[in-house]
Backbone as numpy.savetxt, mean C-alpha at the origin, in Angstrom:
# Nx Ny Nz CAx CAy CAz Cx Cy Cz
10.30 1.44 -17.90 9.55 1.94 -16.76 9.42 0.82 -15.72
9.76 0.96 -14.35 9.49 0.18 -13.41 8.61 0.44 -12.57
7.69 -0.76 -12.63 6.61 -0.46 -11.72 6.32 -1.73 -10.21
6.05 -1.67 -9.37 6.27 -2.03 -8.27 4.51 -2.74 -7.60
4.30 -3.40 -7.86 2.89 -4.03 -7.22 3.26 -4.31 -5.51
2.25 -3.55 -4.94 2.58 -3.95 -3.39 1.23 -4.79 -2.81
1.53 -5.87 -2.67 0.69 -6.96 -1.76 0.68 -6.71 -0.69
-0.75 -7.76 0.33 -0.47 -7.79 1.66 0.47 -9.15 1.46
1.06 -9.16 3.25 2.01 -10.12 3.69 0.93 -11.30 4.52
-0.07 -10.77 4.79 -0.68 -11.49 5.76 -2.16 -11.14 5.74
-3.09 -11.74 6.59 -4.55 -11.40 6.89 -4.36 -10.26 7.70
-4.90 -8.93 6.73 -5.36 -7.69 8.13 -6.49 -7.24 7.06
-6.58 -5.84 8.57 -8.00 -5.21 7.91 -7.35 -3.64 7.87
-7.80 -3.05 6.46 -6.94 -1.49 6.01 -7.33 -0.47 7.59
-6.23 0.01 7.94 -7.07 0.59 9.05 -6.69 2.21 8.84
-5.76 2.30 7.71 -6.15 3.68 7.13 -4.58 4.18 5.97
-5.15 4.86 4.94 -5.11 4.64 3.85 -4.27 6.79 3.79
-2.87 6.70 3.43 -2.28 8.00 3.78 -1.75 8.37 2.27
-2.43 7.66 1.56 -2.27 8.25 -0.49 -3.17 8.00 -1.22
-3.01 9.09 -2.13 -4.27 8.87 -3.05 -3.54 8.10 -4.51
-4.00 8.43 -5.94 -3.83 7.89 -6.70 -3.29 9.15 -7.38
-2.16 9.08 -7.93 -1.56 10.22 -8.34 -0.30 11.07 -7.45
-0.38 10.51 -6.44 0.81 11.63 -5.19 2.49 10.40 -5.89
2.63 11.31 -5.91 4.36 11.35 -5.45 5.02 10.78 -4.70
5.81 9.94 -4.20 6.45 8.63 -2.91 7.63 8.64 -3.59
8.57 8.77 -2.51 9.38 8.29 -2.21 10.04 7.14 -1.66
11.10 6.41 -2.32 11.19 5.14 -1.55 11.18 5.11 -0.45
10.55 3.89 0.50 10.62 3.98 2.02 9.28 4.82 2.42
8.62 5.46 1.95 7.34 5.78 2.45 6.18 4.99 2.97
5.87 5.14 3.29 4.05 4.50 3.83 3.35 4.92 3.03
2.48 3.86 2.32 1.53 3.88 1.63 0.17 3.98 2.35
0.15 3.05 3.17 -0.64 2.62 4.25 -0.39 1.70 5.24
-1.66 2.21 6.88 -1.25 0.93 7.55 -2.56 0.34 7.53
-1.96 -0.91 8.12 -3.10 -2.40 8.36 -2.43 -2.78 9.83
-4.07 -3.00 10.10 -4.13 -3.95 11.45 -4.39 -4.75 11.66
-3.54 -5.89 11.84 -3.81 -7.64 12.24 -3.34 -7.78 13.78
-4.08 -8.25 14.56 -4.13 -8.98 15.79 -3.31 -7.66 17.04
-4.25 -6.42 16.72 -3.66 -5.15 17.69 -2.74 -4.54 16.83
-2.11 -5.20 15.80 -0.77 -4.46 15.69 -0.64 -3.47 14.51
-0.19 -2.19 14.39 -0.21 -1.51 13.12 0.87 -1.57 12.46
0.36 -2.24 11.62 1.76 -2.47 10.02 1.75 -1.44 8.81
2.79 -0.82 8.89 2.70 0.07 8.13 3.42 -0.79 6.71
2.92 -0.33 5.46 2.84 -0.80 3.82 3.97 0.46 3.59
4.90 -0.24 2.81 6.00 0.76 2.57 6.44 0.92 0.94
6.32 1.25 0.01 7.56 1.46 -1.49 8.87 1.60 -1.32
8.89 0.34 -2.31 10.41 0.43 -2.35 10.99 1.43 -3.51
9.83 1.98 -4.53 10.25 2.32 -5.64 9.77 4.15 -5.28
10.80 4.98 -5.62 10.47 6.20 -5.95 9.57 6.87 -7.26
8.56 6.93 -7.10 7.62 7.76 -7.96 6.47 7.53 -7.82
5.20 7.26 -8.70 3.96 8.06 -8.37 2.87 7.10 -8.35
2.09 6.96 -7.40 1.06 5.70 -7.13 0.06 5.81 -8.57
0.12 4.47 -9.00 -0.56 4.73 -10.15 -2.27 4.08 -9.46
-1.98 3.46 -9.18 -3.17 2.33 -8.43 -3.32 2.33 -6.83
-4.41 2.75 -6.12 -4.49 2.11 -5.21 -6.00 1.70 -5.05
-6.03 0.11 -4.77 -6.76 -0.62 -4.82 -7.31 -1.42 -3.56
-7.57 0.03 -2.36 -7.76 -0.63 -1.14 -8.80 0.55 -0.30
-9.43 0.19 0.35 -9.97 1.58 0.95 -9.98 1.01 2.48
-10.47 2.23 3.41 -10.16 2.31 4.71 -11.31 1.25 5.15
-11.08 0.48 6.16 -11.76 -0.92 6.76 -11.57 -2.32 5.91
-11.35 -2.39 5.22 -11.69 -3.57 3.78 -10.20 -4.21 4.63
-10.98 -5.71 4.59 -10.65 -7.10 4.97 -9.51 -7.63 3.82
-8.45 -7.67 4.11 -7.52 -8.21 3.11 -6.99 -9.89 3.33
-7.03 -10.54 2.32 -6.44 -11.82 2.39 -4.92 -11.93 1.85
-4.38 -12.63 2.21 -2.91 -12.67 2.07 -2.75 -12.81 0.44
-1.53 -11.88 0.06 -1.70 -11.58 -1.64 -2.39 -10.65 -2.25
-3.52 -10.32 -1.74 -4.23 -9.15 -1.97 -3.40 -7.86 -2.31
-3.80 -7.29 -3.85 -3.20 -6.12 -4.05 -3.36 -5.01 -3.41
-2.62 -4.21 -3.16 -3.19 -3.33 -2.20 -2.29 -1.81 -2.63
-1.84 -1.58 -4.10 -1.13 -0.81 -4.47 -0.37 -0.81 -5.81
0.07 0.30 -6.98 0.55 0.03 -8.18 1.45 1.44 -8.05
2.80 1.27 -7.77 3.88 2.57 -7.86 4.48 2.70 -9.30
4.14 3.29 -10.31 5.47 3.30 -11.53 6.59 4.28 -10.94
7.71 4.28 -11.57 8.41 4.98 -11.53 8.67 6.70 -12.44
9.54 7.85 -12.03 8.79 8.78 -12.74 7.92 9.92 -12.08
């Protein structure tokens, strides 16, 4: 089973959150975006199947490394 941990890349703040825990993704989807300095970054999977974890909610201050997602495959 492959599972896929998605970090932030950088300091932002969640500015909104488009999965729950349990949905279905496809690779290349948006998990969520974040906003650092104006700009909206959208959080993407690389892995096709089903969010096992998400470990972020809408406003919450992220530091770089911060988990922010758990995809298995499946």
């Amino acid at each position: 089973m492959a599972v896929e941990e998605i970090h932030a890349e950088m300091v932002s703040s969640v500015w909104k959150v488009l999965v729950t825990p349990g949905a279905q993704v496809a690779a290349g989807d948006t998990l969520v975006i974040l906003e650092s300095m104006k700009m909206e970054i959208p959080v993407l999977t690389e892995l096709a199947g089903v969010v096992q974890a998400l470990h972020v909610v809408e406003g919450e201050v992220l530091q770089e490394g911060d988990l922010i997602a758990t995809v298995v495959d499946g």
